[in-house]
XYZ file of C-alpha atoms in Angstrom:
251
model
C -70.481 -306.135 -218.944
C -67.170 -304.002 -217.149
C -63.664 -306.153 -217.754
C -61.416 -304.392 -215.468
C -57.842 -306.508 -216.146
C -55.530 -303.879 -213.605
C -55.468 -305.832 -210.250
C -57.241 -303.430 -207.075
C -53.842 -303.812 -205.201
C -51.739 -301.913 -207.854
C -54.904 -299.796 -209.419
C -53.640 -296.840 -206.978
C -49.784 -296.704 -208.007
C -50.067 -297.223 -211.966
C -49.511 -294.911 -214.095
C -50.933 -293.075 -216.346
C -49.578 -294.537 -218.761
C -50.129 -298.235 -217.553
C -53.075 -297.468 -216.723
C -53.964 -296.086 -220.080
C -52.370 -299.268 -221.454
C -54.696 -301.502 -219.201
C -58.029 -299.626 -220.512
C -56.357 -300.039 -224.166
C -56.679 -304.067 -222.927
C -59.981 -304.262 -221.618
C -61.885 -301.466 -224.466
C -60.134 -304.569 -226.665
C -61.750 -307.488 -224.773
C -64.915 -306.064 -224.314
C -64.681 -305.278 -228.459
C -64.017 -309.032 -229.414
C -65.611 -310.745 -226.749
C -68.481 -308.485 -225.084
C -71.601 -309.499 -226.469
C -70.820 -312.940 -227.443
C -69.671 -313.665 -222.877
C -73.341 -311.946 -222.393
C -74.756 -313.760 -224.961
C -73.488 -316.753 -223.375
C -74.071 -315.890 -219.614
C -78.103 -314.720 -220.749
C -78.438 -318.498 -222.480
C -76.217 -319.752 -218.952
C -78.646 -318.284 -217.333
C -82.292 -318.594 -219.435
C -81.202 -322.545 -218.934
C -80.796 -322.428 -215.531
C -83.775 -321.187 -214.435
C -85.631 -323.187 -216.924
C -84.121 -326.418 -214.851
C -84.407 -324.694 -211.518
C -88.305 -324.586 -212.435
C -87.945 -328.197 -213.320
C -86.401 -329.148 -210.089
C -89.188 -326.816 -207.884
C -92.036 -329.082 -210.495
C -90.671 -332.530 -209.532
C -90.650 -331.282 -205.899
C -94.430 -330.890 -205.857
C -95.430 -332.929 -208.260
C -94.038 -336.241 -205.591
C -94.591 -334.502 -202.444
C -98.735 -334.311 -204.491
C -98.178 -337.638 -205.088
C -97.920 -338.704 -201.285
C -101.063 -339.723 -199.084
C -101.479 -336.101 -197.188
C -101.623 -338.609 -194.561
C -98.362 -340.021 -194.783
C -96.749 -336.418 -194.903
C -94.255 -335.453 -191.871
C -92.330 -333.186 -190.701
C -89.284 -333.510 -192.568
C -85.183 -334.014 -190.555
C -83.463 -330.130 -190.178
C -79.761 -332.677 -190.707
C -81.220 -334.431 -194.264
C -83.548 -331.541 -196.073
C -81.675 -328.518 -194.781
C -77.704 -329.465 -196.767
C -80.027 -331.661 -199.373
C -81.751 -328.182 -200.208
C -78.058 -326.520 -199.390
C -76.329 -328.207 -201.644
C -78.651 -328.783 -204.499
C -77.924 -325.937 -205.594
C -74.566 -326.343 -206.970
C -76.408 -329.189 -209.564
C -79.464 -327.794 -210.727
C -78.203 -328.654 -214.378
C -77.866 -332.293 -213.741
C -80.819 -333.835 -214.460
C -80.190 -336.681 -213.231
C -78.415 -334.711 -209.596
C -81.332 -332.559 -209.662
C -83.703 -336.051 -209.760
C -81.883 -337.598 -207.099
C -81.889 -334.574 -204.780
C -85.944 -334.688 -205.485
C -86.399 -337.946 -204.615
C -84.067 -337.514 -201.245
C -86.342 -334.461 -200.493
C -90.015 -335.693 -200.771
C -88.244 -338.755 -199.154
C -87.017 -336.905 -195.833
C -91.114 -335.472 -195.835
C -92.862 -339.038 -196.264
C -93.943 -341.391 -193.244
C -93.228 -344.392 -195.997
C -89.236 -343.645 -195.824
C -87.954 -341.540 -193.305
C -86.544 -344.273 -191.125
C -84.412 -345.648 -193.965
C -83.612 -341.759 -195.440
C -79.456 -341.667 -194.047
C -78.141 -338.019 -193.980
C -75.044 -339.292 -196.423
C -76.952 -339.481 -199.243
C -76.667 -335.752 -199.418
C -72.514 -336.834 -199.586
C -72.831 -339.010 -202.228
C -75.219 -337.691 -204.823
C -72.846 -334.790 -203.850
C -69.680 -336.966 -205.689
C -70.823 -338.624 -208.433
C -71.614 -337.075 -212.105
C -74.375 -337.848 -213.858
C -73.081 -340.516 -215.547
C -72.894 -342.173 -212.402
C -76.641 -341.601 -212.238
C -77.737 -343.190 -215.918
C -75.177 -346.010 -214.313
C -76.763 -346.642 -210.576
C -80.543 -346.004 -212.276
C -79.410 -349.068 -215.028
C -78.151 -351.941 -213.227
C -80.906 -354.214 -213.944
C -81.711 -356.943 -210.928
C -78.948 -354.960 -208.917
C -75.832 -357.211 -211.079
C -73.917 -357.222 -213.819
C -70.927 -358.757 -215.249
C -67.235 -357.791 -215.199
C -65.036 -359.298 -218.106
C -61.412 -359.091 -217.921
C -58.635 -360.077 -220.278
C -55.326 -361.876 -218.871
C -52.892 -364.229 -220.627
C -51.158 -367.833 -220.068
C -47.536 -368.569 -220.602
C -46.848 -372.184 -222.176
C -46.616 -373.564 -219.223
C -49.709 -373.144 -218.717
C -48.887 -370.772 -216.048
C -52.005 -367.048 -215.990
C -50.096 -364.072 -214.837
C -52.423 -360.876 -214.262
C -55.264 -359.101 -215.626
C -53.814 -356.508 -218.200
C -57.936 -355.029 -218.173
C -59.855 -355.364 -215.250
C -63.895 -355.602 -214.574
C -64.773 -354.033 -218.171
C -68.469 -353.713 -218.422
C -70.623 -352.762 -220.895
C -73.344 -350.476 -218.290
C -71.633 -347.596 -219.550
C -73.021 -347.511 -223.199
C -76.279 -349.030 -222.023
C -76.892 -346.538 -219.741
C -76.804 -344.245 -222.177
C -73.720 -342.414 -220.187
C -72.246 -339.162 -221.976
C -68.723 -340.505 -221.584
C -68.739 -344.386 -221.004
C -65.171 -344.505 -221.813
C -64.226 -343.759 -218.116
C -66.605 -346.770 -217.238
C -63.319 -348.159 -215.041
C -63.845 -344.754 -213.270
C -67.524 -344.831 -212.460
C -67.382 -347.861 -211.376
C -64.122 -347.302 -209.101
C -65.201 -344.271 -208.028
C -69.575 -346.591 -207.307
C -67.258 -349.625 -204.988
C -65.556 -345.639 -203.267
C -69.077 -344.514 -202.086
C -70.324 -347.987 -201.265
C -72.566 -348.265 -203.662
C -71.595 -351.623 -205.546
C -68.653 -353.783 -204.669
C -66.700 -355.924 -206.830
C -66.715 -359.778 -206.323
C -63.990 -361.632 -208.184
C -64.307 -365.297 -207.688
C -68.249 -365.160 -208.770
C -69.956 -365.284 -212.159
C -73.528 -364.336 -213.539
C -75.432 -367.774 -214.499
C -75.923 -366.978 -217.538
C -73.371 -366.760 -220.312
C -74.690 -364.641 -223.316
C -73.276 -361.653 -221.566
C -69.604 -362.534 -221.572
C -69.602 -363.924 -225.138
C -71.097 -360.224 -225.614
C -68.368 -358.629 -223.507
C -65.649 -361.011 -225.020
C -66.553 -358.636 -229.123
C -66.522 -355.058 -227.275
C -64.042 -352.952 -228.927
C -62.103 -352.038 -225.784
C -61.878 -356.047 -224.349
C -60.941 -357.347 -228.258
C -58.187 -354.806 -228.405
C -56.874 -355.893 -225.109
C -56.893 -359.307 -226.240
C -54.589 -358.731 -229.359
C -51.975 -357.162 -226.813
C -52.679 -360.224 -223.901
C -51.538 -362.657 -227.688
C -48.618 -360.493 -227.891
C -47.074 -362.640 -224.435
C -49.360 -365.369 -224.408
C -52.659 -367.254 -225.287
C -55.627 -364.188 -224.211
C -57.229 -365.106 -221.181
C -60.889 -363.691 -220.060
C -62.029 -364.321 -216.411
C -65.643 -363.885 -215.532
C -66.572 -362.077 -212.865
C -69.096 -359.285 -211.317
C -70.806 -356.005 -209.711
C -73.479 -355.510 -207.383
C -75.504 -353.250 -205.510
C -74.316 -353.226 -201.853
C -77.235 -353.665 -199.413
C -76.522 -350.063 -198.172
C -76.528 -348.781 -202.228
C -79.707 -351.345 -202.694
C -81.312 -348.658 -199.896
C -80.069 -345.532 -201.345
C -81.380 -346.679 -204.498
C -84.907 -347.441 -203.111
C -84.322 -343.780 -202.242
C -83.163 -341.409 -203.872
C -83.489 -342.904 -207.709
C -87.115 -344.434 -208.537
C -88.363 -345.728 -211.202
């Protein structure tokens, strides 16, 4: 592996001494890191090849499950961008699964009319954790809990911790602490919506959320200023989100 630390635009103008210094640094770099970097690159290439083969196998398996009479020519404005974009997401199991589902749906007569060109861009703006959350929303709705407090006069203030959910942990996300950002992104993409004045009928999930360490921490903070108040609400998969899930996420 050759590493040239001398910028090309000044390479020709360099003095022999400067070139010697540059070469020395390059040689030291090669000696210290060369074998390790090459090994890392080979590992990544091997991993990428395995993921690529898994991706191809998934597409073929899904295509083979469609009756031949239901196979149709895919729309180029969907399958073209999907294949092009998917090569950058091969190494995410969740995202390559979504691209595989989208590509196959574009060739399935039963689903082709509900496939939308925007689905490619939506998948590109998701990370693996957000894909896991979308897959694991049960019944298209889940509880949210906010923490506020009220003064001695009984008046409540705006929440100090808003719209928390443990769905990232339940979905096996790698970084569940980022749940608020994940939900904001899903909302931004039009896949879910928040309902501040609506809660699910079962109170048990809210009681469990109150025992979560993050909720207990913010309730403790709220108690410094007044009496902690818990606000029950919910998030729901939008109509657009339901169609997206039916195409790109298959149970």
